Amino acid sequence: MEQTITKESIWKKEEEEAKIQIYKYVFGFAEAAVIKCAIELKIANVIESHGRPTMTLSQLSTVLICSPPLLFRIMRFLTHRGIFKEEITPENLIAYSQTPLSHMLINVAPLLLLENSPEIVASWQNLSARLQNSYNNNDDSDLLVPFEVAHGKDIWSYGARNPGFNRMFNEGLACNARVITLPAILENCGDIFNGVESLVDVGGGNGTTLSVLVKAFPWMKGINFDLPNVVLTSEKYDGVEHVGGNMLDFVPKADAAFFMWILHAWDDEDCIKILKNCKEAIGENKAGGKVIIIDSVIDENEENKMATDIRLTLDIMMMTRSRKGRERTADEWTQLLINKAGFSRCTITPIPAAVPSIIQAFIS
Ligand SMILES: C[S@@+](CC[C@H](N)C(=O)[O-])C[C@H]1O[C@@H](n2cnc3c(N)ncnc32)[C@H](O)[C@@H]1O
């Protein structure tokens, strides 16, 4: 039988689907909460160290000291999403094994715990206040930053006064660098460090990034530059010198400057100040002198929708925790680096299957 398709019939069909889809948002927090529960219980670690590819529900519940029926429901939720795999053993018992995604729960636990911590979640709750306060408000000092609304101070001052949060933040970012970002850079674009004898990591956190880079490129000396309270509590690494300070005031001298997940937190005006300090640190006329930036490049037409989704999430994240930070398009990066900060040229290299790109700005 022939069916007529009208605008109304399409709307009706989508409306029916929306009645189910909306629950994804009603319970948007639930996925993160169950994953946090799995990390806190160390489910992935226990399966990993079990010594066999699969672990039965009964074995798992014994080690975790959890009720099997409750644990079964948590595992059913996770396996449905591809986090762990459920199997039935020849003895007809329910058993679980790792998937690449469940394995990540071990490696990136510090990042997941940071981004789902009460401090960070509280800042996301104040997003609408920021937008309502922004109309006709061009004075930065009055801008409501959601993190500041929740905690009474900016994220870095809060970290300086709360050693527990400071440690959680630095460990979260360090694990993101060690497990995800740096392997992708080293595998695809390690040649960006050729000829660089000294590298200053501006906003380098606890120095994990440089500790990996100086091992991979042993001719390179590393200077890890971050706020005094961050470097004061950072571990010592061979080949890495820690320097405390404010990048808006100065940047320590080196052949090249490295920024990972830094410039997206600042507006063009502050980026220009920071980049000017880098030029002074490198030397205005240094041949081959450059700044290496690891940050997102927004392109809504890109085929990798999942990566774009994450970049757009990072953009909103910046709205929650920084005064004027935002993710930039390729045009906006070029405008900033060449037209405003005065670099002679820049290149943007996507890192295959990764969220950030490598942006290089050359002095001459
Ligand atoms: C998002 S984290 C990035 C850390 C590291 N680059 C990474 O990707 O793992 C931003 C870093 O910038 C540092 N930072 C913030 N303001 C700074 C300033 N004014 N001067 C120097 N470092 C600063 C913070 O302490 C923090 O370690």
XYZ file of C-alpha atoms and ligand atoms in Angstrom:
391
model
C 0.000 0.000 0.000
C 1.326 3.418 -0.953
C 2.103 5.770 1.965
C 2.204 9.550 1.604
C 5.106 11.203 3.412
C 4.343 14.707 4.616
C 6.174 17.184 6.838
C 3.599 16.377 9.508
C 4.184 12.606 9.291
C 7.968 13.091 9.572
C 7.477 15.369 12.604
C 5.133 12.801 14.179
C 7.673 9.975 13.697
C 10.542 12.064 15.127
C 8.324 13.130 18.008
C 7.701 9.470 18.880
C 11.468 8.803 18.826
C 12.107 11.936 20.910
C 9.909 10.522 23.684
C 12.540 7.816 24.219
C 15.605 9.927 23.279
C 14.799 12.565 25.896
C 15.521 10.055 28.678
C 19.169 10.033 27.563
C 19.260 13.629 28.824
C 16.917 13.105 31.789
C 19.498 10.606 33.079
C 22.541 12.257 31.479
C 24.425 12.096 34.789
C 23.814 8.354 35.309
C 26.471 7.045 32.926
C 29.199 9.098 34.608
C 27.953 8.027 38.050
C 28.056 4.294 37.230
C 31.515 4.628 35.664
C 32.710 6.476 38.763
C 31.278 3.651 40.889
C 33.167 1.073 38.760
C 36.404 3.029 39.201
C 35.937 3.430 42.953
C 35.275 -0.308 43.302
C 38.299 -0.990 41.006
C 36.280 -3.499 38.955
C 38.590 -3.231 35.904
C 41.741 -3.575 38.038
C 40.398 -6.708 39.727
C 39.461 -8.393 36.411
C 42.853 -7.361 34.957
C 44.869 -8.839 37.819
C 42.745 -11.989 38.077
C 45.232 -13.869 35.897
C 42.627 -15.349 33.521
C 40.827 -13.682 30.595
C 37.412 -13.978 32.269
C 36.217 -13.702 35.856
C 32.877 -15.040 37.036
C 30.335 -12.837 38.753
C 30.735 -14.877 41.907
C 34.568 -14.530 41.892
C 34.278 -10.797 41.217
C 31.745 -10.213 43.980
C 33.921 -12.170 46.454
C 37.002 -10.046 45.733
C 35.054 -6.774 45.735
C 32.975 -7.806 48.762
C 29.767 -6.731 46.938
C 26.369 -8.403 46.706
C 26.263 -10.495 43.474
C 22.742 -9.340 42.445
C 23.694 -5.637 42.813
C 27.029 -6.118 41.083
C 25.278 -8.025 38.269
C 23.051 -4.970 37.612
C 26.032 -2.583 37.530
C 27.855 -4.962 35.148
C 24.749 -5.337 32.940
C 24.560 -1.529 32.603
C 28.256 -1.354 31.681
C 28.394 -4.342 29.303
C 25.361 -2.919 27.462
C 27.593 0.076 26.658
C 30.607 -2.000 25.594
C 32.409 -1.381 28.879
C 33.348 -4.988 29.844
C 32.088 -8.041 27.974
C 29.702 -10.607 29.420
C 30.141 -14.308 28.648
C 28.594 -17.567 29.817
C 31.176 -20.154 30.923
C 30.911 -23.868 29.954
C 29.645 -24.367 33.549
C 26.826 -21.928 32.714
C 28.144 -19.171 34.961
C 28.066 -15.451 34.154
C 31.606 -14.138 33.599
C 33.216 -10.876 32.503
C 36.258 -9.896 30.476
C 37.923 -6.616 29.574
C 37.269 -4.520 26.469
C 39.571 -1.689 25.313
C 37.071 0.710 26.908
C 36.975 -1.050 30.291
C 40.779 -1.248 30.209
C 40.825 2.572 29.879
C 39.048 2.780 33.253
C 42.328 1.685 34.821
C 44.565 4.054 32.869
C 42.474 7.196 32.920
C 40.872 6.796 36.356
C 42.495 10.035 37.664
C 41.013 12.046 34.753
C 37.539 10.524 35.148
C 37.608 11.142 38.909
C 38.717 14.763 38.411
C 36.096 15.680 35.819
C 33.359 13.973 37.870
C 34.495 15.353 41.220
C 31.990 17.369 43.287
C 34.102 20.530 42.745
C 34.032 20.273 38.944
C 30.421 19.058 38.670
C 29.294 22.005 40.860
C 30.731 24.476 38.332
C 28.675 22.919 35.480
C 25.528 23.521 37.563
C 26.041 27.300 37.247
C 26.272 27.534 33.471
C 22.939 29.321 32.922
C 23.934 31.986 35.481
C 26.930 32.817 33.307
C 24.774 33.297 30.211
C 22.089 35.311 31.993
C 24.787 37.567 33.412
C 26.484 38.059 30.032
C 23.874 40.195 28.206
C 25.120 43.792 27.939
C 28.002 42.869 30.237
C 31.302 43.688 28.642
C 33.161 44.300 31.873
C 35.224 41.165 32.608
C 35.387 41.857 36.310
C 31.602 41.333 36.559
C 31.550 38.125 34.526
C 30.170 35.191 36.488
C 32.494 32.237 36.003
C 30.577 29.095 37.052
C 33.566 27.621 38.954
C 33.915 30.906 40.871
C 30.179 31.021 41.626
C 30.425 27.516 43.099
C 33.677 27.955 45.030
C 34.184 31.689 45.569
C 37.536 31.842 43.749
C 39.068 31.016 40.386
C 40.181 27.453 39.756
C 43.939 28.145 40.170
C 43.526 30.081 43.465
C 41.209 27.300 44.663
C 43.922 24.748 43.804
C 46.535 26.830 45.649
C 44.397 26.724 48.825
C 43.181 23.127 48.509
C 46.122 20.717 48.180
C 43.767 17.749 47.634
C 42.094 19.408 44.644
C 45.493 20.629 43.366
C 46.831 17.045 43.414
C 43.665 15.612 41.834
C 43.777 18.250 39.064
C 47.458 17.742 38.257
C 47.190 13.937 38.338
C 44.066 14.021 36.117
C 45.781 16.150 33.494
C 49.039 14.183 33.754
C 47.224 10.914 33.083
C 45.436 12.453 30.085
C 48.866 13.465 28.731
C 50.615 10.158 29.473
C 47.882 7.790 28.281
C 46.142 9.637 25.476
C 47.738 12.788 24.070
C 51.489 12.118 24.186
C 51.400 8.606 22.632
C 49.364 10.045 19.719
C 51.882 12.900 19.246
C 54.936 10.624 19.496
C 53.482 8.062 17.107
C 52.452 10.528 14.421
C 54.377 13.772 14.735
C 57.542 13.245 16.867
C 59.615 15.118 14.235
C 58.316 18.453 15.572
C 61.016 18.151 18.272
C 63.911 17.701 15.799
C 66.620 20.290 16.457
C 64.997 21.512 19.694
C 67.717 21.396 22.365
C 65.684 22.958 25.136
C 61.906 23.047 25.514
C 59.870 25.030 28.041
C 56.481 23.467 28.805
C 54.379 26.513 29.694
C 51.638 25.499 32.145
C 53.266 22.069 32.171
C 51.468 20.899 35.335
C 53.455 18.416 37.423
C 56.096 17.822 34.719
C 54.794 14.441 33.489
C 54.687 15.644 29.869
C 58.318 16.763 29.853
C 59.438 13.619 31.657
C 58.017 11.620 28.721
C 59.388 13.984 26.059
C 62.976 14.143 27.384
C 63.040 10.331 27.498
C 61.838 10.121 23.887
C 64.232 12.888 22.717
C 67.299 12.545 24.994
C 69.142 15.486 23.396
C 66.444 17.815 24.731
C 66.545 19.616 28.104
C 63.132 20.303 29.667
C 61.969 23.292 31.691
C 58.620 22.700 33.360
C 57.014 26.084 34.018
C 53.838 26.360 36.100
C 52.358 28.237 39.039
C 54.584 28.103 42.167
C 52.133 25.957 44.182
C 52.028 23.394 41.349
C 55.793 22.975 40.805
C 56.451 23.027 44.559
C 54.640 19.709 45.006
C 55.802 18.142 41.710
C 57.990 15.053 41.522
C 61.599 15.510 40.322
C 62.466 14.018 36.917
C 65.889 13.532 35.273
C 66.426 16.128 32.551
C 63.566 18.347 33.774
C 63.988 21.570 35.735
C 60.889 22.937 37.529
C 60.404 26.718 37.443
C 57.522 28.469 39.241
C 55.964 31.692 37.958
C 53.153 33.407 36.075
C 53.225 33.069 32.290
C 51.579 36.479 31.976
C 54.763 37.956 33.541
C 57.551 35.898 31.948
C 58.487 32.586 30.335
C 61.870 30.901 31.049
C 64.416 30.857 28.206
C 64.445 27.883 25.784
C 64.758 27.028 22.063
C 61.043 26.391 21.789
C 57.910 26.769 23.922
C 55.268 24.075 24.318
C 51.643 24.648 25.343
C 49.275 21.753 25.921
C 45.646 22.554 26.788
C 46.670 26.080 27.841
C 45.798 28.789 25.308
C 42.144 27.669 25.070
C 41.743 28.999 28.615
C 42.695 32.570 27.638
C 41.283 35.220 25.298
C 43.321 36.654 22.427
C 44.502 39.634 24.477
C 46.069 37.449 27.197
C 47.370 34.942 24.611
C 49.213 37.817 22.916
C 50.886 38.741 26.253
C 51.853 35.098 26.894
C 53.130 34.594 23.330
C 55.123 37.844 23.510
C 56.810 36.478 26.648
C 57.595 33.305 24.674
C 59.176 35.291 21.856
C 61.381 37.058 24.402
C 62.282 33.702 25.972
C 63.213 32.167 22.627
C 64.889 35.265 21.182
C 63.138 37.375 18.532
C 65.552 36.443 15.747
C 66.210 32.823 16.574
C 66.117 30.816 13.334
C 63.877 27.777 13.829
C 62.519 29.271 17.080
C 58.924 28.226 17.473
C 55.950 27.714 19.697
C 54.228 24.307 19.670
C 50.587 24.381 20.716
C 48.527 21.276 21.435
C 44.902 22.381 21.451
C 41.549 21.818 19.740
C 40.657 23.198 16.327
C 36.902 23.445 15.868
C 35.581 22.337 12.490
C 31.886 21.482 12.595
C 32.049 19.937 9.119
C 34.660 17.385 10.090
C 33.750 13.752 9.452
C 34.831 12.536 12.894
C 31.651 13.616 14.706
C 32.758 12.085 18.019
C 35.964 14.164 18.109
C 34.003 17.307 17.178
C 31.530 16.519 19.960
C 34.378 16.396 22.490
C 35.903 19.646 21.192
C 32.505 21.358 21.536
C 32.248 19.939 25.067
C 35.695 21.364 25.889
C 34.461 24.709 24.566
C 31.604 24.716 27.093
C 33.978 23.409 29.771
C 36.063 26.561 29.204
C 32.899 28.611 29.771
C 32.474 26.918 33.171
C 35.988 27.420 34.486
C 37.712 30.302 32.726
C 36.938 33.996 32.347
C 37.222 34.219 28.575
C 38.594 30.904 27.329
C 37.181 29.149 24.250
C 38.109 26.641 21.596
C 39.171 28.228 18.292
C 38.624 27.475 14.601
C 41.612 27.229 12.206
C 40.887 30.808 11.055
C 40.837 32.077 14.626
C 44.181 30.376 15.405
C 45.753 31.901 12.277
C 44.361 35.356 13.114
C 45.739 35.090 16.661
C 49.173 33.756 15.795
C 50.008 35.709 12.653
C 47.882 38.869 12.601
C 47.812 39.553 16.345
C 50.885 37.870 17.901
C 53.117 38.589 14.878
C 54.538 35.144 14.101
C 55.830 34.845 10.527
C 53.855 31.677 9.711
C 51.933 28.861 11.339
C 50.945 25.295 10.521
C 48.048 23.215 11.815
C 48.463 19.435 11.770
C 45.578 17.237 12.906
C 46.678 14.249 15.008
C 44.964 11.149 13.552
C 41.992 9.992 15.666
C 42.814 12.490 18.440
C 40.940 15.474 19.844
C 43.715 18.119 19.694
C 45.806 19.255 16.734
C 49.445 20.356 16.647
C 49.662 24.049 15.907
C 53.160 25.425 15.281
C 53.948 29.141 15.098
C 57.371 30.131 13.752
C 59.284 33.239 14.742
C 61.133 33.607 11.426
C 44.657 22.480 31.862
S 46.136 22.436 32.742
C 47.251 21.783 31.529
C 48.425 21.054 32.117
C 49.363 20.382 31.094
N 49.806 21.306 30.077
C 48.698 19.179 30.477
O 48.131 19.269 29.388
O 48.735 18.108 31.101
C 46.581 24.152 32.804
C 47.855 24.421 33.580
O 48.166 25.814 33.496
C 48.681 26.234 34.752
N 48.512 27.697 34.860
C 47.360 28.382 35.027
N 47.604 29.699 35.061
C 48.952 29.856 34.942
C 49.809 30.988 34.916
N 49.308 32.221 35.013
N 51.142 30.796 34.762
C 51.663 29.534 34.659
N 50.871 28.416 34.667
C 49.540 28.582 34.814
C 47.848 25.434 35.739
O 48.446 25.363 37.014
C 47.744 24.070 35.031
O 48.798 23.215 35.401
